XYZ file of C-alpha atoms in Angstrom:
622
model
C 0.000 0.000 0.000
C 1.462 3.355 -0.891
C 0.535 6.961 -1.163
C 0.169 6.945 -4.915
C -3.308 5.653 -5.369
C -3.006 3.007 -8.125
C -6.585 1.853 -8.555
C -7.079 2.099 -12.348
C -10.845 2.359 -12.167
C -10.656 5.146 -9.645
C -7.964 6.975 -11.589
C -10.003 6.759 -14.800
C -13.034 7.915 -12.929
C -11.161 10.899 -11.556
C -9.724 11.783 -14.961
C -13.114 11.452 -16.651
C -14.576 13.761 -14.061
C -11.721 16.175 -14.647
C -12.420 16.188 -18.423
C -16.129 16.628 -17.815
C -15.550 19.532 -15.495
C -13.146 21.235 -17.845
C -16.104 21.842 -20.118
C -17.626 23.888 -17.335
C -14.389 25.506 -16.272
C -14.885 28.841 -17.991
C -18.261 29.363 -16.368
C -17.041 28.274 -12.980
C -13.835 30.271 -12.949
C -15.798 33.315 -14.082
C -18.026 32.802 -11.041
C -21.132 32.354 -13.158
C -23.901 30.752 -11.157
C -25.767 27.729 -12.507
C -29.415 28.108 -13.465
C -31.980 28.364 -10.669
C -32.546 24.623 -10.619
C -28.877 23.995 -9.900
C -27.251 24.114 -6.470
C -25.693 27.429 -5.474
C -21.954 27.782 -5.088
C -22.067 30.307 -2.302
C -21.655 29.049 1.240
C -24.290 30.898 3.201
C -23.202 34.113 1.459
C -19.899 33.921 3.304
C -17.662 32.476 0.613
C -18.526 33.039 -3.033
C -15.529 31.298 -4.517
C -16.809 28.928 -7.177
C -13.193 28.170 -7.997
C -12.797 26.543 -4.617
C -15.827 24.327 -5.150
C -14.487 23.377 -8.548
C -11.170 22.407 -6.985
C -12.947 20.379 -4.329
C -14.807 18.523 -7.044
C -11.571 17.751 -8.836
C -8.581 17.040 -6.565
C -5.158 17.843 -8.049
C -3.590 14.940 -9.858
C -0.046 15.971 -8.950
C 1.714 18.107 -6.323
C 3.352 19.918 -9.230
C 0.007 21.601 -9.919
C 0.849 24.337 -7.440
C -2.130 26.553 -8.198
C -4.615 23.755 -7.830
C -2.965 22.526 -4.608
C -2.976 26.021 -3.138
C -6.632 26.642 -3.928
C -7.562 23.161 -2.700
C -5.908 23.935 0.621
C -7.831 27.197 0.765
C -11.119 25.517 -0.157
C -10.911 22.731 2.383
C -10.013 25.087 5.197
C -12.833 27.396 4.139
C -15.444 24.696 4.629
C -13.833 23.473 7.861
C -13.846 26.982 9.272
C -17.440 27.533 8.267
C -18.554 24.410 10.114
C -16.496 25.496 13.103
C -17.928 29.019 13.084
C -21.499 27.976 12.361
C -22.065 24.656 14.129
C -25.818 25.266 14.266
C -25.857 25.496 10.449
C -23.469 22.605 9.841
C -26.166 20.413 8.305
C -27.028 23.192 5.872
C -23.375 23.645 4.895
C -22.891 19.928 4.411
C -26.091 19.679 2.372
C -24.954 22.471 0.033
C -21.604 20.714 -0.437
C -23.312 17.391 -1.001
C -25.849 18.776 -3.496
C -23.108 20.521 -5.431
C -21.123 17.318 -5.768
C -24.267 15.389 -6.665
C -25.094 17.868 -9.393
C -21.846 17.155 -11.221
C -21.790 13.422 -10.545
C -24.817 11.481 -9.315
C -22.609 8.616 -8.167
C -20.618 10.680 -5.689
C -21.246 12.684 -2.573
C -19.200 15.154 -0.591
C -17.597 12.484 1.609
C -16.146 10.827 -1.520
C -14.440 14.074 -2.452
C -12.957 14.622 0.990
C -11.907 10.996 1.150
C -9.977 11.358 -2.115
C -8.089 14.354 -0.762
C -7.340 12.479 2.401
C -6.235 9.397 0.506
C -4.006 11.353 -1.863
C -2.558 13.628 0.808
C -0.935 15.631 -1.989
C 1.034 17.893 0.342
C 1.352 18.216 4.122
C -0.922 21.257 4.262
C -3.648 19.724 2.088
C -3.507 16.535 4.131
C -3.759 18.441 7.412
C -6.544 20.660 6.093
C -8.513 17.588 5.027
C -7.948 15.961 8.404
C -9.287 19.048 10.136
C -12.321 19.045 7.847
C -12.976 15.387 8.661
C -12.881 16.230 12.363
C -15.383 19.025 11.767
C -17.642 16.648 9.876
C -17.397 14.198 12.758
C -18.717 16.718 15.190
C -21.767 17.660 13.168
C -22.760 14.953 10.693
C -21.851 11.359 11.402
C -23.528 10.077 8.238
C -21.118 12.076 6.084
C -17.873 10.787 7.520
C -18.393 7.270 8.862
C -17.452 5.264 5.782
C -14.493 7.374 4.740
C -13.008 7.760 8.210
C -13.096 4.106 9.154
C -11.318 2.998 5.981
C -9.358 5.909 4.597
C -7.718 7.066 7.784
C -6.400 3.676 8.799
C -5.255 3.099 5.228
C -3.496 6.427 5.344
C -1.704 5.616 8.580
C -0.604 2.215 7.346
C 0.813 3.843 4.255
C 2.909 6.081 6.481
C 4.654 2.970 7.788
C 5.790 1.922 4.318
C 6.895 5.381 3.325
C 7.054 7.405 6.543
C 8.533 10.564 5.057
C 6.361 10.814 1.973
C 3.481 12.379 3.851
C 5.714 15.262 4.884
C 7.652 15.867 1.667
C 7.940 19.550 0.914
C 7.679 19.369 -2.879
C 6.341 22.888 -3.229
C 7.509 26.265 -2.051
C 4.496 26.811 0.170
C 4.692 28.014 3.738
C 3.494 24.697 5.155
C 2.231 23.974 8.596
C 4.885 22.512 10.865
C 4.966 18.902 9.653
C 6.252 17.484 12.930
C 2.844 17.759 14.556
C 0.506 17.512 11.564
C -1.400 14.475 12.728
C -2.018 15.842 16.183
C -2.535 19.576 15.769
C -6.279 19.147 15.909
C -6.247 17.335 19.262
C -5.026 20.397 21.115
C -8.111 22.250 19.991
C -10.380 19.310 20.756
C -9.197 18.852 24.322
C -8.264 22.363 25.342
C -11.166 24.251 23.741
C -14.826 23.692 23.092
C -14.400 24.190 19.362
C -11.753 23.966 16.691
C -9.780 27.149 16.266
C -7.630 26.552 13.245
C -4.513 28.616 12.729
C -5.705 29.891 9.414
C -3.700 32.699 7.878
C -5.006 32.100 4.373
C -8.740 32.507 4.729
C -8.778 36.153 5.712
C -11.401 36.836 3.080
C -13.729 34.478 4.915
C -12.805 35.486 8.425
C -13.413 39.174 7.810
C -16.998 38.370 6.903
C -17.692 36.535 10.144
C -15.837 38.612 12.686
C -19.085 40.019 13.994
C -20.781 36.649 14.459
C -21.251 35.836 18.165
C -19.056 32.962 19.383
C -21.028 29.707 19.407
C -20.077 26.861 21.729
C -20.555 23.222 20.825
C -23.226 21.265 22.603
C -21.973 18.681 25.106
C -22.890 15.919 22.694
C -20.773 17.401 19.911
C -17.840 17.991 22.228
C -17.975 14.321 23.215
C -18.131 13.330 19.562
C -15.068 15.378 18.746
C -13.139 13.825 21.608
C -14.212 10.369 20.561
C -13.093 11.168 17.036
C -9.676 12.191 18.305
C -9.535 9.019 20.394
C -10.236 6.959 17.284
C -7.408 8.645 15.428
C -4.944 8.253 18.294
C -6.090 4.674 18.833
C -5.364 3.875 15.185
C -1.929 5.402 15.565
C -1.180 3.414 18.740
C -2.380 0.192 17.123
C -0.290 0.882 14.048
C 2.728 1.627 16.247
C 2.330 -1.644 18.152
C 2.519 -3.654 14.915
C 5.640 -2.028 13.483
C 9.201 -3.253 13.656
C 11.979 -1.402 15.469
C 13.428 -0.344 12.130
C 10.096 1.091 11.009
C 9.646 2.902 14.310
C 13.015 4.564 13.989
C 11.961 6.356 10.811
C 8.286 6.877 11.655
C 6.668 10.175 12.389
C 6.880 10.591 16.157
C 4.409 13.003 17.750
C 5.173 15.032 20.833
C 4.467 12.473 23.545
C 4.263 15.072 26.309
C 1.593 16.953 24.357
C -0.463 13.815 23.753
C -0.325 13.038 27.476
C -1.663 16.521 28.223
C -4.425 16.072 25.627
C -5.509 12.814 27.255
C -5.411 14.219 30.778
C -7.431 17.269 29.738
C -9.832 15.068 27.813
C -10.693 13.074 30.929
C -10.757 16.120 33.167
C -13.153 17.984 30.870
C -15.517 15.052 30.245
C -18.313 14.012 32.635
C -17.158 10.882 34.455
C -20.142 8.851 33.264
C -19.747 9.790 29.598
C -18.658 7.465 26.804
C -15.915 9.875 25.801
C -14.415 9.669 29.291
C -14.356 5.867 29.121
C -12.860 5.924 25.624
C -10.117 8.330 26.674
C -9.214 6.270 29.758
C -9.012 3.176 27.540
C -6.721 5.150 25.290
C -4.556 6.177 28.240
C -3.906 2.489 28.982
C -2.631 1.957 25.427
C -0.719 5.201 25.474
C 1.060 4.318 28.724
C 1.884 0.839 27.420
C 3.613 2.081 24.274
C 4.827 5.573 25.071
C 5.176 6.127 28.828
C 8.953 5.825 28.686
C 9.061 8.743 26.278
C 7.372 11.148 28.698
C 10.151 13.458 29.810
C 8.096 15.777 32.005
C 7.773 14.586 35.598
C 4.778 16.816 36.276
C 2.885 15.226 33.385
C 3.679 11.746 34.694
C 2.540 12.752 38.147
C -0.711 14.221 36.770
C -1.354 11.047 34.805
C -0.767 8.878 37.859
C -2.987 10.901 40.177
C -5.678 11.197 37.519
C -5.921 7.397 37.343
C -5.984 7.082 41.124
C -8.780 9.643 41.372
C -10.806 7.768 38.752
C -10.381 4.506 40.649
C -11.485 5.885 43.986
C -14.701 7.323 42.534
C -17.349 4.539 42.567
C -19.619 6.614 40.290
C -17.113 6.727 37.436
C -17.766 4.229 34.657
C -14.104 4.090 33.696
C -12.762 2.514 36.912
C -11.908 -0.777 35.241
C -10.043 0.957 32.420
C -8.186 3.147 34.908
C -7.009 0.032 36.757
C -5.585 -1.358 33.540
C -3.898 1.958 32.754
C -2.384 2.112 36.231
C -1.161 -1.470 35.872
C 0.591 -0.510 32.643
C 2.087 2.579 34.325
C 3.413 0.382 37.140
C 4.953 -2.054 34.663
C 6.767 0.737 32.894
C 8.842 1.253 36.071
C 9.297 4.958 35.419
C 7.489 6.629 38.273
C 9.877 5.964 41.161
C 9.484 9.476 42.481
C 5.703 9.609 41.982
C 4.331 6.891 44.237
C 3.299 8.760 47.325
C 2.076 6.716 50.241
C -1.187 8.586 50.752
C -2.600 7.565 47.383
C -1.836 3.867 47.666
C -2.999 3.786 51.256
C -6.204 5.500 50.190
C -6.697 2.959 47.402
C -6.127 -0.071 49.629
C -8.151 1.353 52.496
C -11.046 2.064 50.144
C -10.871 -1.464 48.791
C -10.900 -3.113 52.219
C -13.792 -1.006 53.507
C -15.986 -0.877 50.426
C -17.999 -3.935 49.440
C -18.503 -2.471 45.966
C -14.772 -2.659 45.279
C -14.302 -6.073 46.872
C -17.073 -7.472 44.713
C -16.114 -5.899 41.404
C -12.432 -5.062 41.360
C -10.521 -7.772 43.215
C -8.845 -9.017 40.045
C -7.721 -5.529 39.049
C -6.302 -4.796 42.475
C -4.380 -8.060 42.255
C -3.098 -6.999 38.857
C -2.040 -3.671 40.335
C -0.171 -5.482 43.114
C 1.456 -7.853 40.633
C 2.628 -5.030 38.370
C 4.022 -3.132 41.354
C 5.918 -6.177 42.591
C 7.566 -6.810 39.221
C 8.494 -3.158 38.766
C 11.921 -3.652 40.428
C 11.174 -0.535 42.427
C 12.178 -1.533 45.940
C 10.418 1.302 47.710
C 7.204 0.523 45.863
C 7.512 -3.208 46.610
C 7.999 -2.491 50.305
C 5.111 -0.054 50.319
C 2.705 -2.451 48.582
C 3.838 -5.351 50.768
C 3.303 -3.298 53.898
C -0.182 -2.221 52.830
C -1.377 -5.780 52.309
C -3.053 -7.523 55.204
C -4.151 -11.058 55.940
C -7.799 -10.392 54.996
C -6.817 -9.141 51.572
C -4.310 -11.957 51.206
C -6.978 -14.480 52.082
C -9.166 -12.943 49.374
C -6.257 -13.407 46.997
C -6.075 -17.082 47.846
C -9.615 -17.520 46.521
C -9.404 -15.232 43.532
C -6.055 -14.731 41.919
C -5.588 -12.451 38.925
C -2.899 -13.673 36.547
C -1.693 -11.235 33.945
C -1.514 -13.360 30.798
C 0.369 -10.633 28.943
C 3.131 -10.386 31.531
C 5.598 -12.412 29.478
C 4.529 -10.649 26.276
C 5.324 -7.173 27.495
C 7.135 -5.021 25.012
C 10.855 -5.172 25.787
C 11.844 -2.965 22.891
C 15.409 -1.764 23.558
C 14.461 1.575 22.002
C 12.243 2.258 25.010
C 14.905 3.949 27.087
C 13.978 6.027 30.060
C 14.524 9.679 29.407
C 17.314 10.974 31.631
C 15.156 13.871 32.749
C 12.815 11.383 34.450
C 15.409 10.536 37.067
C 17.590 13.597 37.263
C 16.200 14.507 40.680
C 16.385 10.981 42.105
C 19.275 10.020 44.348
C 20.141 6.471 43.316
C 21.606 5.693 46.717
C 18.243 6.370 48.292
C 16.863 3.282 46.589
C 19.930 1.033 46.389
C 21.551 1.224 49.811
C 23.099 -1.997 51.141
C 21.078 -2.503 54.303
C 21.848 -4.800 57.202
C 19.381 -4.597 60.067
C 18.249 -1.333 58.573
C 21.707 0.257 58.415
C 24.230 0.518 55.595
C 27.334 -1.636 55.936
C 30.093 0.671 54.713
C 29.344 4.209 53.657
C 29.056 6.569 56.649
C 27.505 9.286 54.502
C 24.646 6.954 53.695
C 24.030 5.946 57.307
C 21.895 8.961 58.215
C 19.971 8.626 54.979
C 19.339 4.913 55.602
C 18.099 5.524 59.138
C 15.671 8.136 57.810
C 14.536 5.745 55.105
C 14.094 2.919 57.620
C 12.138 5.099 60.019
C 9.947 6.449 57.192
C 9.067 2.891 56.175
C 9.062 1.393 59.640
C 5.310 0.853 59.794
C 5.025 -0.839 56.425
C 8.048 -3.031 57.239
C 6.458 -4.087 60.523
C 3.147 -4.698 58.759
C 4.850 -6.888 56.200
C 6.684 -8.925 58.834
C 3.429 -9.414 60.738
C 1.735 -10.452 57.521
C 4.438 -13.053 56.923
C 3.934 -14.391 60.458
C 0.186 -14.627 59.756
C 0.820 -16.543 56.555
C 2.955 -19.060 58.454
C 0.776 -19.404 61.550
C -2.815 -18.949 60.328
C -4.386 -22.336 59.521
C -6.682 -20.856 56.871
C -3.685 -20.309 54.590
C -3.377 -23.940 53.627
C -1.666 -23.267 50.287
C -3.874 -25.699 48.391
C -4.675 -23.166 45.679
C -2.140 -23.546 42.859
C -2.532 -20.018 41.528
C -2.310 -18.536 44.992
C 0.851 -20.508 45.744
C 2.469 -19.417 42.491
C 1.643 -15.821 43.254
C 2.950 -15.867 46.825
C 6.144 -17.759 45.918
C 7.005 -15.277 43.183
C 6.077 -12.370 45.419
C 8.272 -13.610 48.267
C 11.232 -14.256 45.980
C 10.853 -10.702 44.707
C 10.676 -9.255 48.217
C 13.499 -11.503 49.480
C 15.886 -9.536 47.267
C 15.159 -6.401 49.299
C 18.147 -4.604 50.793
C 16.302 -4.289 54.111
C 17.231 -7.205 56.336
C 13.924 -7.533 58.183
C 12.031 -7.709 54.902
C 14.481 -10.251 53.485
C 14.318 -12.503 56.564
C 10.501 -12.448 56.765
C 10.145 -13.281 53.068
C 12.616 -16.183 53.234
C 10.789 -17.601 56.249
C 7.569 -17.643 54.221
C 9.389 -19.286 51.295
C 10.707 -22.033 53.584
C 7.242 -22.541 55.039
C 5.617 -22.692 51.611
C 8.175 -25.163 50.311
C 7.648 -27.337 53.388
C 3.860 -27.158 53.442
C 2.845 -27.097 49.807
C 1.259 -30.096 48.219
C 3.898 -32.121 46.341
C 2.197 -31.602 42.970
C 1.939 -27.867 43.546
C 5.599 -27.672 44.503
C 6.641 -29.712 41.474
C 4.669 -27.350 39.250
C 6.222 -24.371 40.994
C 9.734 -25.627 40.416
C 9.069 -26.830 36.888
C 6.819 -24.077 35.527
C 7.628 -21.031 37.611
C 11.413 -21.559 37.626
C 11.649 -21.010 41.365
C 15.094 -22.589 41.445
C 16.384 -20.453 38.602
C 15.149 -17.308 40.307
C 16.422 -18.230 43.767
C 19.925 -19.499 42.962
C 21.252 -15.974 42.566
C 20.326 -15.063 46.117
C 21.253 -18.297 47.916
C 24.920 -17.451 48.389
C 24.285 -14.135 50.156
C 23.275 -13.836 53.816
C 23.527 -17.564 54.429
C 22.390 -17.097 57.990
C 18.846 -16.561 56.729
C 19.039 -18.811 53.658
C 20.091 -22.029 55.403
C 16.495 -22.993 56.052
C 15.634 -22.205 52.446
C 18.429 -24.442 51.181
C 17.334 -27.260 53.458
C 13.795 -26.979 52.141
C 15.017 -26.993 48.539
C 17.083 -30.112 49.058
C 14.116 -31.794 50.708
C 11.884 -30.977 47.748
C 14.528 -32.083 45.241
C 14.759 -35.418 47.019
C 10.997 -35.825 46.845
C 11.022 -35.104 43.136
C 13.860 -37.571 42.542
C 12.015 -40.320 44.399
C 11.685 -43.425 42.226
C 7.970 -43.559 43.000
C 7.487 -40.155 41.368
C 6.623 -41.010 37.775
C 5.886 -37.517 36.540
C 6.895 -37.413 32.874
C 8.428 -33.974 33.293
C 11.073 -35.245 35.705
C 13.739 -35.894 33.086
C 13.314 -32.475 31.486
C 13.522 -30.829 34.906
C 16.639 -32.784 35.830
C 18.334 -31.781 32.581
C 17.482 -28.146 33.317
C 18.920 -28.378 36.838
C 22.165 -29.825 35.497
C 22.433 -27.056 32.900
C 21.903 -24.435 35.616
C 24.689 -25.909 37.794
C 22.313 -26.363 40.704
C 24.597 -28.898 42.404
C 27.618 -26.623 42.447
C 25.638 -23.722 43.877
C 23.983 -25.753 46.625
C 27.236 -27.564 47.422
C 29.021 -24.265 47.900
C 26.149 -23.006 50.059
C 26.230 -26.151 52.221
C 29.969 -25.823 52.729
C 29.341 -22.544 54.519
C 26.915 -24.023 57.056
C 28.051 -23.607 60.633
C 27.132 -27.133 61.833
C 29.552 -29.789 60.556
C 27.134 -32.659 61.262
C 24.453 -30.899 59.238
C 26.932 -30.325 56.421
C 27.544 -34.065 56.185
C 23.816 -34.796 56.314
C 23.008 -32.292 53.572
C 25.892 -33.625 51.473
C 24.424 -37.126 51.648
C 21.046 -35.803 50.540
C 22.700 -33.940 47.697
C 24.662 -37.037 46.624
C 21.501 -39.113 46.652
C 19.735 -36.493 44.587
C 22.615 -36.342 42.114
C 22.599 -40.132 41.709
C 18.829 -40.115 41.117
C 19.231 -37.489 38.420
C 22.104 -39.437 36.850
C 20.041 -42.626 36.734
C 17.011 -40.798 35.359
C 19.007 -39.149 32.581
C 20.767 -42.436 31.793
C 17.430 -44.208 31.372
C 16.141 -41.371 29.157
C-alpha cells in the first residue's frame, strides 16, 4: 500500500470527471452561477468562490500543480472553518456541499471528495486541512464521515509505515504547517477548547466576513463526539505503532508524547465521568502508557497522569474505573514513576478497597493486577510499600481469587524504550539502592543517616509486612492448596526476598521455607518446573547464608521428593536436565559448605549425593 493511489478504475473515474468539469471551467472560474434549478456555489453568502468548489470537485492529480494545490488547501479550510464558526448550520453547509457534488456526478457525494483528498494527501498542508475538515464533519454529521473515516484514515496511517517521510515531503515552495505535529494539531483544539480554532492565515477573506458573528459553543454531545473522534485517530496510531518493527519505528513520524499526554489528561478532566468519551479516553490512556510512557520526559505530566488514574479509581460513580485500573497497571509495569508513588494515594486505594464492598465485589482481580505489576516493577520502595499495605484479609481474598496477567511475558521489551534521563535527574540512586543490614548501611558513613531516615519512614510498612508473613505461616486458613495462589505468593516472596532491608528479606525467606515445606507435592513440582523457582532463587542463595540455610534445606528436601523413584511424573527428566544445565549442584554444594554445623553439612551432602545419583540414573534411562 502506498501513497500513490493506483486503482485504475478510480484513476479513470477521476480523470473522466476532470475532463467533464473542464467543459464547465470557464463558467465556474468566471463565477457564473448555474441556473436556478442547480445548487448554489455560495456558502451561506460567506464564501462566493466557485473556484474553490471546482477544486474540491476535482482534486489535483499531482503536487506539481501548485495553483490547484494552493486553492484546494484554501477551499478545504474554508469549509472546515465555516462548520467550526457555524455549528448550528453545519447540516445546511454539508447539504450544500453534497448537493453541489451530486449535481456534477450522481454517483458521488461530498464524503467521496474529501476521502480522495485524504487518501491522496498531496502535500502536508492539504492533508492536514482535510484531516481538520474530517474532524469538523465528525462533530456535526456522522452520516457524512463514517465510511471514509473508518477505511481511509487507517489506510493512510498504514501507508505512512511503508513510506514514513512521503506524507511530509515539501515538494512545493508553500509556507506549510509545521509537519512534525501535523497528525495531532487538531487534538489540542479538541481537548483544550470547546471548538476547533484553526490557525488559518489564508482565509482572511472568509474570516473578515464573520468577525461580527457571536461565538457559538458546541453542545456537550458534539464535544464528546469530537473527543471520541480524536480518540479513534490516536487509537489507530497506537495500534499501528504496536505492529511495526523497530526499524520502522526509527523512521516513523513521532508526535510530541508530552503533548499527547496533556491532551488525554485534559480530555478526561473535561468530560463528565459517566460519559462514553471519558471511558474511551481512559481506555486510550492504557494503550498510550503501554507504548509511550517511557518517552514522557516531564515529571509533572507523569505525576498528573498517575494521580488522575488514582482519582478515577477511587470514585465509585465513574464508569471508567476498570479501564483506569488497567492503565495504572501498565504505568506500574513501565517502572518509570519511582518518584511519583506517594504513600497517601496507595494507602487511600487499599483502604477504600478493604472497607468498600462495591470494590471487593467488582475489582478484586484488578487490584491483584495492580499489586502484581508493582511487585515486578523492580522498584524496591514501591515493593515495600505495597507489601506493607497488604493484610491477611486481603491476602486471604487473593487465595480464593487470583488475577494472573496473561500478557506479563509478552510485554514489550523494545530496547528503544529507554527512560529519558530527565525522568530521574532529581532521584538520588543511593536512596533506593543502599546496602542494608538490620536497617543500616554496611560501609558508607555518609549513607548511614539517609538509611536511618529511610528505615524510620518505612518502619510501619516493614512491621506490617513482617506481621503479615507471620500470619501466613501461623494462620491455619492459609493452607496453600490453591495452585494459583501458591504461584503468586512464591514469586512475590522471591521478589521481596531480594530487598536490601534485612527484616524484609528474613521475613520473606521464612515464608518461602514454610511454603516449600507445606505445599502439596504436585503444587511444589509445578512451581519448580513451571515457575522456575530454582532459577530465580539461585542468585540469592549465596548471600546472607544465615537466613538462607532454612531455604536451602527446604530446597534439598523438595529435590529429594522429586527424585524419588515412585514419582513417575513425565516432566522429571526435562527438569533434571534443566537443573544440570543451571549448575544447581555446584551452587547448593558451595552453600552447604558454609553451614556452621559440621554434622548438618555431612547430612546435607548425603542428601545432595543421593539427589545427584537419582538425576544421573534418570538421565541415563532417558
